[in-house]
Coordinates of C-alpha atoms and ligand atoms in Angstrom, one line a residue:
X26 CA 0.0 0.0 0.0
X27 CA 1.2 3.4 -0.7
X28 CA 1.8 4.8 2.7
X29 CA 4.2 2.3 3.4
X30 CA 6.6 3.8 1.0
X31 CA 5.9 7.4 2.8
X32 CA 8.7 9.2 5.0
X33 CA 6.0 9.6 7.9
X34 CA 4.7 6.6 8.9
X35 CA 0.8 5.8 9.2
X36 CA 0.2 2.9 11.3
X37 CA -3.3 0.9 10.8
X38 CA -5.9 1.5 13.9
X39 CA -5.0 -0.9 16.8
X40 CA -7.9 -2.9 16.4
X41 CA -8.8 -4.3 20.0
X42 CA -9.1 -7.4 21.2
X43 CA -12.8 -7.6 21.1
X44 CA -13.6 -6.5 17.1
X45 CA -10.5 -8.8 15.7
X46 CA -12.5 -11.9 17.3
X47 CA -15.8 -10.5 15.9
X48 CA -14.5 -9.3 12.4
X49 CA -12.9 -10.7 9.4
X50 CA -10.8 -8.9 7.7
X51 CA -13.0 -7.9 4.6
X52 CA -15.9 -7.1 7.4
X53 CA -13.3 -5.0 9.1
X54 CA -12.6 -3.4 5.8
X55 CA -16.4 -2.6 4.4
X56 CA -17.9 0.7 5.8
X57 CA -21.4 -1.0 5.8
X58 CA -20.1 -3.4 8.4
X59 CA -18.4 -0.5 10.1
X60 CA -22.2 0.8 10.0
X61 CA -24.2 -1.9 11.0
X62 CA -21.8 -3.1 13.8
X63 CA -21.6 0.9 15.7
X64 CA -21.2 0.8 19.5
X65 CA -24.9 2.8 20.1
X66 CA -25.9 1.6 23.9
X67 CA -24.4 1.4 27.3
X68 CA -24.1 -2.5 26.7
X69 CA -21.9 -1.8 23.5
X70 CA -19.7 0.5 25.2
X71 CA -19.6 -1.6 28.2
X72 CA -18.7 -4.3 26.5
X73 CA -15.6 -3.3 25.2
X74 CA -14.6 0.1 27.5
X75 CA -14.2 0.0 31.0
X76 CA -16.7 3.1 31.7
X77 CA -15.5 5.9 34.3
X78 CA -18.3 6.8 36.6
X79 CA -18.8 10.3 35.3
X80 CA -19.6 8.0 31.4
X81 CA -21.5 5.5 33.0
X82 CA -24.0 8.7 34.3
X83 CA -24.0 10.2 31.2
X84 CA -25.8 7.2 29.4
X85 CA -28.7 7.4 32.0
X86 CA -29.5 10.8 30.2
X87 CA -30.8 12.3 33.7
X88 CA -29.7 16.0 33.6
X89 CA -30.8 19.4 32.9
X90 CA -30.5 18.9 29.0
X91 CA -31.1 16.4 27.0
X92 CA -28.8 14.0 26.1
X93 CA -27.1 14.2 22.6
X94 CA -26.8 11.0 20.4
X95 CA -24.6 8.2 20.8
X96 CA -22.6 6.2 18.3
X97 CA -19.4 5.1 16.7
X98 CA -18.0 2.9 14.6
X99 CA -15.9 0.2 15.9
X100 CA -13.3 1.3 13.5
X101 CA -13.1 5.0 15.5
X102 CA -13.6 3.3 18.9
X103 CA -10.5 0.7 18.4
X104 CA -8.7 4.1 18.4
X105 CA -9.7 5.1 21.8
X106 CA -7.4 3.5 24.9
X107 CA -10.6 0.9 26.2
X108 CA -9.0 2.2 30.0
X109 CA -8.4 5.6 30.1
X110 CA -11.3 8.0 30.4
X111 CA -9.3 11.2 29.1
X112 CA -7.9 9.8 26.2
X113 CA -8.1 12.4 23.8
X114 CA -10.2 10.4 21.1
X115 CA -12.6 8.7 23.5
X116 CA -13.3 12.6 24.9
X117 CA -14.6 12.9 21.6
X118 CA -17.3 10.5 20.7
X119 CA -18.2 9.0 24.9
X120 CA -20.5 11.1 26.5
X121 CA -19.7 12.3 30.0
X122 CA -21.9 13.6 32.6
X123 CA -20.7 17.0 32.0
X124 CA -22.5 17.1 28.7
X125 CA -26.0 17.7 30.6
X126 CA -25.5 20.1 32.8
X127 CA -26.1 24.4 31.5
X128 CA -22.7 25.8 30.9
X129 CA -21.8 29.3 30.7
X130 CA -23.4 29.9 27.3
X131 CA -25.8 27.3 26.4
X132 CA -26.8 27.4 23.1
X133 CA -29.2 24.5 20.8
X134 CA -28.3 26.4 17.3
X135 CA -25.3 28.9 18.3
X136 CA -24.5 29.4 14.3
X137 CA -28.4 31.0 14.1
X138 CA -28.7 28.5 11.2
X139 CA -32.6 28.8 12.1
X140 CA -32.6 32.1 11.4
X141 CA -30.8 31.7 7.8
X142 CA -33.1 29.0 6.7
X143 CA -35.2 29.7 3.3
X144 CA -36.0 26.4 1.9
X145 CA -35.9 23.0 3.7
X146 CA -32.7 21.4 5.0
X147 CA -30.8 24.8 3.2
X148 CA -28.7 27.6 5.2
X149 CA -27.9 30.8 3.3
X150 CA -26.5 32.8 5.4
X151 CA -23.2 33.9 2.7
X152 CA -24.4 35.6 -0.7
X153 CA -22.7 33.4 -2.7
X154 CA -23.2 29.9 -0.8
X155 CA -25.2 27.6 0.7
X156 CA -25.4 24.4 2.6
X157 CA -27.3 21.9 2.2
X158 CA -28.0 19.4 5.2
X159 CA -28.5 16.1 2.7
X160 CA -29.0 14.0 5.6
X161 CA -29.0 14.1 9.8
X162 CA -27.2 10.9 10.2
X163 CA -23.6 10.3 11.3
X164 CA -21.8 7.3 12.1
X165 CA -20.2 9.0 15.1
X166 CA -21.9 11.6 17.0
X167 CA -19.1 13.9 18.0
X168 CA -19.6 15.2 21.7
X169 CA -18.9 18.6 20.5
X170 CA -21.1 18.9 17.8
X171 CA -22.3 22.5 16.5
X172 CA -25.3 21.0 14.8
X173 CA -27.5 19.5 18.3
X174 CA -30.7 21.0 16.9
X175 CA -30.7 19.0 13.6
X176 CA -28.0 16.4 13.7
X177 CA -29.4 12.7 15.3
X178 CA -33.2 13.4 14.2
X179 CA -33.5 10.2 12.8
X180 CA -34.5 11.7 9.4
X181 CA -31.5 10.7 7.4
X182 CA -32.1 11.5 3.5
X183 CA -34.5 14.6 2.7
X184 CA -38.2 13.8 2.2
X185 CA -38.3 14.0 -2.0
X186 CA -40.7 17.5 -1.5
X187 CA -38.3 19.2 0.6
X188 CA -35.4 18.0 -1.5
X189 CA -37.3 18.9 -4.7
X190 CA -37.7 22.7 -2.8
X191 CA -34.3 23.1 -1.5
X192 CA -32.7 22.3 -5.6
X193 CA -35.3 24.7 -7.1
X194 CA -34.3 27.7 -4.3
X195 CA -31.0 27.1 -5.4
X196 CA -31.9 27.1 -9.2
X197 CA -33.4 30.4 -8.1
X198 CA -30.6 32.2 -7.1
X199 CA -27.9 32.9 -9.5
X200 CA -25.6 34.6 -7.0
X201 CA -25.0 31.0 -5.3
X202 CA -21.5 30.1 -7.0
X203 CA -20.7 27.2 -4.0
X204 CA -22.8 24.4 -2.6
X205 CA -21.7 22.9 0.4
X206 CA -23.5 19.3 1.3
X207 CA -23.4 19.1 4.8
X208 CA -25.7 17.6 7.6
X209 CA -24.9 15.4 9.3
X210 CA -22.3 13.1 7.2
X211 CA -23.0 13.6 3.4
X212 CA -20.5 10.6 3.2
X213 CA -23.4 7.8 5.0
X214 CA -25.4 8.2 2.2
X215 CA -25.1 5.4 -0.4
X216 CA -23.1 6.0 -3.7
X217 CA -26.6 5.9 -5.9
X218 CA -28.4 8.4 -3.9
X219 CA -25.2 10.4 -3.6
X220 CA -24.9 10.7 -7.1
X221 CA -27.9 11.6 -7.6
X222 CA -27.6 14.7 -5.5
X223 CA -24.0 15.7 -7.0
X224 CA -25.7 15.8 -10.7
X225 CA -28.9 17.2 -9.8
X226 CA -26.7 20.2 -8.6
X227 CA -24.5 20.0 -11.0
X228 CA -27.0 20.7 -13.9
X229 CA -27.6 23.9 -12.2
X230 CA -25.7 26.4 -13.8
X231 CA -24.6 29.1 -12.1
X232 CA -23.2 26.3 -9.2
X233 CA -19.5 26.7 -9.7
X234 CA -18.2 24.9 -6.2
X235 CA -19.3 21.5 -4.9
X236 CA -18.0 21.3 -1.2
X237 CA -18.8 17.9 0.9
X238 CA -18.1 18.4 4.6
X239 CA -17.1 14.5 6.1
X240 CA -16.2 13.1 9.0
X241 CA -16.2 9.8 7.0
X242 CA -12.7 9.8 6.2
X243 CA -11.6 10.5 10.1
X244 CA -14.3 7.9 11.6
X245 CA -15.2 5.5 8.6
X246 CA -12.4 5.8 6.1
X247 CA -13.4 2.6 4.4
X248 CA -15.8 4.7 3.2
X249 CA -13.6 6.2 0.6
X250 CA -13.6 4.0 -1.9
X251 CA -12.6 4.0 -5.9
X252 CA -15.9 3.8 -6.5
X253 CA -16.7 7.2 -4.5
X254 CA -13.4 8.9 -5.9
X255 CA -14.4 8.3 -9.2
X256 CA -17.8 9.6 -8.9
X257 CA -16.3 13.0 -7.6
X258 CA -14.4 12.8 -10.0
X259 CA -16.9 12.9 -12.5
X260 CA -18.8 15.4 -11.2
X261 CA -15.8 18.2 -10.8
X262 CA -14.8 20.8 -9.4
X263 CA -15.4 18.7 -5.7
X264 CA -13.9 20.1 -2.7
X265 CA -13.4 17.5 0.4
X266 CA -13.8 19.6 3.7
X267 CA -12.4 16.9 6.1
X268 CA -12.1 17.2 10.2
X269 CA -9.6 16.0 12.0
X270 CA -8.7 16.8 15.1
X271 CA -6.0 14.6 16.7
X272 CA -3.0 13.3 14.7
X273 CA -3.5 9.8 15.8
X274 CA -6.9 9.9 14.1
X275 CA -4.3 9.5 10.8
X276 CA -3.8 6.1 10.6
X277 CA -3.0 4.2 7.6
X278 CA -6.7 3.2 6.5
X279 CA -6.9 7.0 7.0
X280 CA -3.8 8.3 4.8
X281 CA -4.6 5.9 2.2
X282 CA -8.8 7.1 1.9
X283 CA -7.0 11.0 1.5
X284 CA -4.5 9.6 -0.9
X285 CA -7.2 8.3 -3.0
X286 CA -9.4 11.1 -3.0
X287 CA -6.2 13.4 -4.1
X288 CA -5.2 11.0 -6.7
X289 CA -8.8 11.3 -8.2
X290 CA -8.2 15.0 -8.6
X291 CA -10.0 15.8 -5.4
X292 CA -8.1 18.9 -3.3
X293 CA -9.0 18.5 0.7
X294 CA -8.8 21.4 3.0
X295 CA -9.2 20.2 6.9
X296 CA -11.3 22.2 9.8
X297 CA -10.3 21.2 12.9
X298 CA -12.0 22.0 16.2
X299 CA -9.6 22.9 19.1
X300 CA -11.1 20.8 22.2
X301 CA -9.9 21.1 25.5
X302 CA -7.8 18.2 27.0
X303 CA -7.8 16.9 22.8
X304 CA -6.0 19.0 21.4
X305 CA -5.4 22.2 22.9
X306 CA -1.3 22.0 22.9
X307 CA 0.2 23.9 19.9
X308 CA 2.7 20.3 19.5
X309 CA -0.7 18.5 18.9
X310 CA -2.0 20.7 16.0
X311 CA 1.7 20.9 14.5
X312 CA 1.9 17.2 14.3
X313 CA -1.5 16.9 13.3
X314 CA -1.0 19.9 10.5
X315 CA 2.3 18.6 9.3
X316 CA 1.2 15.1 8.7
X317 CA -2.1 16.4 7.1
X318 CA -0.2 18.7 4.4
X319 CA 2.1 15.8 3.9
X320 CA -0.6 13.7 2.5
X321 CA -1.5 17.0 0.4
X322 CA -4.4 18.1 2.9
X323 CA -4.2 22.0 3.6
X324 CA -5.0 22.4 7.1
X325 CA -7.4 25.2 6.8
X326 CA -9.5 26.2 9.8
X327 CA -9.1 25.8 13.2
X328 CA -12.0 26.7 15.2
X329 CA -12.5 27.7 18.1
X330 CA -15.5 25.3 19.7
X331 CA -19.0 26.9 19.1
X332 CA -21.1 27.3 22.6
X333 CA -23.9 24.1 21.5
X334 CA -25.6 23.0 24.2
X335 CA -23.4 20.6 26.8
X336 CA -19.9 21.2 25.5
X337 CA -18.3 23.3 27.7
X338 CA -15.9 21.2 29.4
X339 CA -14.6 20.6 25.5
X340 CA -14.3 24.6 25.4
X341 CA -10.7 26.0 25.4
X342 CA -11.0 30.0 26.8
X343 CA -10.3 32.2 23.3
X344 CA -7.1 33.3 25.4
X345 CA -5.7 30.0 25.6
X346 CA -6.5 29.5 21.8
X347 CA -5.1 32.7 20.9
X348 CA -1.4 31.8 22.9
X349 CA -1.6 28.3 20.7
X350 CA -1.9 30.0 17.4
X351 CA 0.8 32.6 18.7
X352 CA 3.2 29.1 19.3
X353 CA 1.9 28.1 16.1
X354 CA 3.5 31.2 13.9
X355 CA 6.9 30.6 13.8
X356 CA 7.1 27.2 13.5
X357 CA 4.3 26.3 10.7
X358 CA 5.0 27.3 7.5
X359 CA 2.2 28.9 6.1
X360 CA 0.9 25.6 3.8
X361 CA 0.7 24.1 7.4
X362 CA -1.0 26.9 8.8
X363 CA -4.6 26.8 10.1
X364 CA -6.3 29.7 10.5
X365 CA -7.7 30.2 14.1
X366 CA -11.2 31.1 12.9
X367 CA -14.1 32.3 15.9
X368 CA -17.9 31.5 14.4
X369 CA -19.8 34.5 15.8
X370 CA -22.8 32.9 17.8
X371 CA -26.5 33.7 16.3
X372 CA -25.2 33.6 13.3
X373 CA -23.1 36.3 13.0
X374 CA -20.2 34.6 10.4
X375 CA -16.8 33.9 11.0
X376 CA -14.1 36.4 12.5
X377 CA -10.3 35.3 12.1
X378 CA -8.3 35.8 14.8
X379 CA -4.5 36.3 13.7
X380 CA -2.1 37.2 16.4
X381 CA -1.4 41.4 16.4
X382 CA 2.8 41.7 15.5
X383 CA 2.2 45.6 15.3
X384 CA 3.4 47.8 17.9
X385 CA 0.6 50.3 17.5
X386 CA 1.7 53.1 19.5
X387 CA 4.7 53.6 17.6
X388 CA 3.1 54.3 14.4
X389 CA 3.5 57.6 13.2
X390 CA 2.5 59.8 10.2
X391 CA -0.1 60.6 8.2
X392 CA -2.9 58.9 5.3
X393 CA -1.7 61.9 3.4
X394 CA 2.3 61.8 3.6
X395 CA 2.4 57.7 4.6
X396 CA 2.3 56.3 7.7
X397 CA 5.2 54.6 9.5
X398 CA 4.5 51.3 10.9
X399 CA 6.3 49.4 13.5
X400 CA 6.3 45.4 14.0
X401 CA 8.2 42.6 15.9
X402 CA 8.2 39.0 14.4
X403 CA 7.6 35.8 16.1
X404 CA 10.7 35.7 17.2
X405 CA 11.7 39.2 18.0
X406 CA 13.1 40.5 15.2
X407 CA 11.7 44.6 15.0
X408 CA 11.6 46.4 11.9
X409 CA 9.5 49.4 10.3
X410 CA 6.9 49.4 7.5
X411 CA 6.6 52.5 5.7
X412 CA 3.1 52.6 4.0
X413 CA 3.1 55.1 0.6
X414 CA 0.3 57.6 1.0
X415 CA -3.0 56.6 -0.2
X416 CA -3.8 59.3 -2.6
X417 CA -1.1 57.4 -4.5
X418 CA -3.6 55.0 -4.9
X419 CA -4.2 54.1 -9.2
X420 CA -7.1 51.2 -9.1
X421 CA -6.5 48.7 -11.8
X422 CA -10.2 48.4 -13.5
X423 CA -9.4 52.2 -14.8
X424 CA -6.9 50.6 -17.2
X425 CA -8.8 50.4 -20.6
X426 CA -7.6 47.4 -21.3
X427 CA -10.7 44.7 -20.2
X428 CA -13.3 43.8 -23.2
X429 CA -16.8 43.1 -21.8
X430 CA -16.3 39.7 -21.2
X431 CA -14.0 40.7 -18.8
X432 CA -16.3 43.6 -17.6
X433 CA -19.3 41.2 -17.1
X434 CA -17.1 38.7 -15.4
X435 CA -15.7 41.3 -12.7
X436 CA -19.0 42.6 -12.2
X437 CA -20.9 39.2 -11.4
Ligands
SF4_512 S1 -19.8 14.4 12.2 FE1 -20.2 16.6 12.1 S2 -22.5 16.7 12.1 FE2 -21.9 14.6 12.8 S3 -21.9 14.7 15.0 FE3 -19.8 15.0 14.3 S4 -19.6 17.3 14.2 FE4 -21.8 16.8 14.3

């Protein structure tokens, strides 16, 4: 296999004890069977993890809110240490008593995606883009998950009226250049039904962008089959907006699903969530980013962990997060880079937060005559900017040099 001949090595997911007895190799290997065989109840759990008390609670769902979804796949939980309650993968799909108790900001939809919601199972909230939640259903139910309100209703694929409603809202508006299929996990839906949604858009004209957000590849990577990478590649331009978190979650099943997908002409870009007591240490998200761009995935986003409803012992303070993209600067070149990205609650879009290198009150000067600036690096190094004034300013669309091809173009 082809990440055997990589300099990084990608080691297969420690399968425990209790799925190699169960499993045959090719059972192991088929995403259906990583499906049908999830851990769901406190027996399934039990029977493979030893449960800390403040787990075994949560399963009772007794609390002030209600409990969230349960599930993985056996392929995500043979990832976890079956002994150690703050292992950084098991904080992210075992519940924990914590989970159903208020927290300082509470929130079932903290995106306002309620608010933003013209036609069934679509969010516009961005001119030029929408998402649209193709299904509810995950194969892990992430403890953090920004998407309580909709994600876990049991409704799975849309009802053919509303899915009929969302594509004709979406024929309607020619300013939507991007469609982003979200949910949920776009990926749990069957190849058929799949492609049936990536040409129905695709016959839509003005759609220029088809994004899929997935955990699939992190928490099912059989999933990504040829089969799959040659139906997105058919249907190109597809962007794969993947999510992982940890750099153990990169195994080899893992590495060789994102090889795939790249070798089928599909470019990934990664959103991580920073997650207290996961991955809140700036060696965890170098790892993680280096080994992602070295399997050609541009780590793109890391966010900071939106308020939903029972996650705030997963919720690093924005100060902390700010000091781990600070320890990120200088050592991540800027392919590795996330960008430390805050979603403003009630839907107020993202902010990037980038750390400040200017030393403000040194700055001196005028708009008119140029202003002086003053920064120090990462590392110390102090310098000054001097900015030309802005009436020098020439913009470039007074050249008479675009036909109106051009001047359509620029203008849509
Ligand atoms: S995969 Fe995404 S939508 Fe599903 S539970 Fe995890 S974060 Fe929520």
């Amino acid at each position: 296999m082809l990440y055997r001949r990589m300099r990084l090595k990608f080691q297969p997911a420690p399968k425990a004890i209790y799925f190699e007895q169960n499993a045959t190799p090719a059972e192991w290997g088929s995403w259906h069977w990583q499906l049908r065989r999830s851990l769901k109840s406190r027996a399934d759990f039990e029977r493979v993890f030893d449960l800390a008390s403040e787990e075994s609670a949560a399963f009772s769902g007794s609390g002030e809110l209600q409990a969230f979804q349960i599930r993985t796949t056996p392929y995500y939980a043979s990832l976890a240490s079956t002994t150690e309650p703050l292992d950084p993968i098991r904080l992210i799909f075992m519940p924990r008593k914590e989970e159903l108790s208020l927290g300082v900001q509470d929130q079932l939809d903290p995106l306002g995606e309620k608010k933003n919601n013209p036609a069934p199972r679509l969010i516009h909230r961005y001119p030029d883009r929408v998402l649209f939640l193709v299904t509810d259903f995950c194969s892990v139910y992430c403890r953090y998950c920004t998407r309580k309100h909709f994600t876990g209703g049991e409704q799975a694929f849309a009802r053919e009226d509303d899915y009929t409603k969302a594509l004709q809202y979406i024929s309607a508006h020619p300013e939507i250049r991007e469609v982003i299929l979200s949910g949920g996990d776009p990926l749990t839906l069957s190849d058929d039904v799949l492609a049936k949604v990536l040409t129905d858009i695709r016959r839509i004209d003005h759609v220029e962008i088809i994004r899929i957000g997935s955990r699939m590849p992190v928490v099912n990577p059989m999933r990504i089959t040829l089969e799959l990478a040659a139906l997105l590649r058919s249907v190109k331009p597809v962007y794969m907006m993947t999510h992982f978190n940890h750099p153990r979650e990169l195994t080899a099943e893992a590495a060789e699903g994102l090889e795939r997908l790249v070798d089928h002409g599909v470019p990934i870009f990664n959103q991580m969530v920073l997650l207290n007591g996961v991955n809140n240490d700036p060696r965890i998200v170098q790892a993680l980013s280096r080994r992602l761009l070295y399997l050609r995935v541009k780590p793109y986003y890391m966010f900071q962990c939106d308020p939903s409803q029972g996650t705030d012992h997963l919720r690093t303070s924005i100060d902390e997060s700010l000091e781990i993209q600070r320890a990120l600067w200088g050592t991540l070149s800027g392919l590795a880079m996330p960008t430390y990205s805050v979603d403003i609650p009630d839907g107020g879009g993202k902010t990037t937060l980038v750390p400040d290198f200017e030393l403000r009150d040194q700055r001196t000067g005028t708009v008119e005559s140029g202003i002086t600036r003053v920064y120090r690096g990462w590392d110390g190094v102090q310098a000054e900017y001097k900015s030309p004034p802005l009436e020098r300013r020439r913009t470039p669309l007074d050249a008479e040099v675009y036909s109106d091809e051009w001047a359509t173009l620029l203008r849509r």
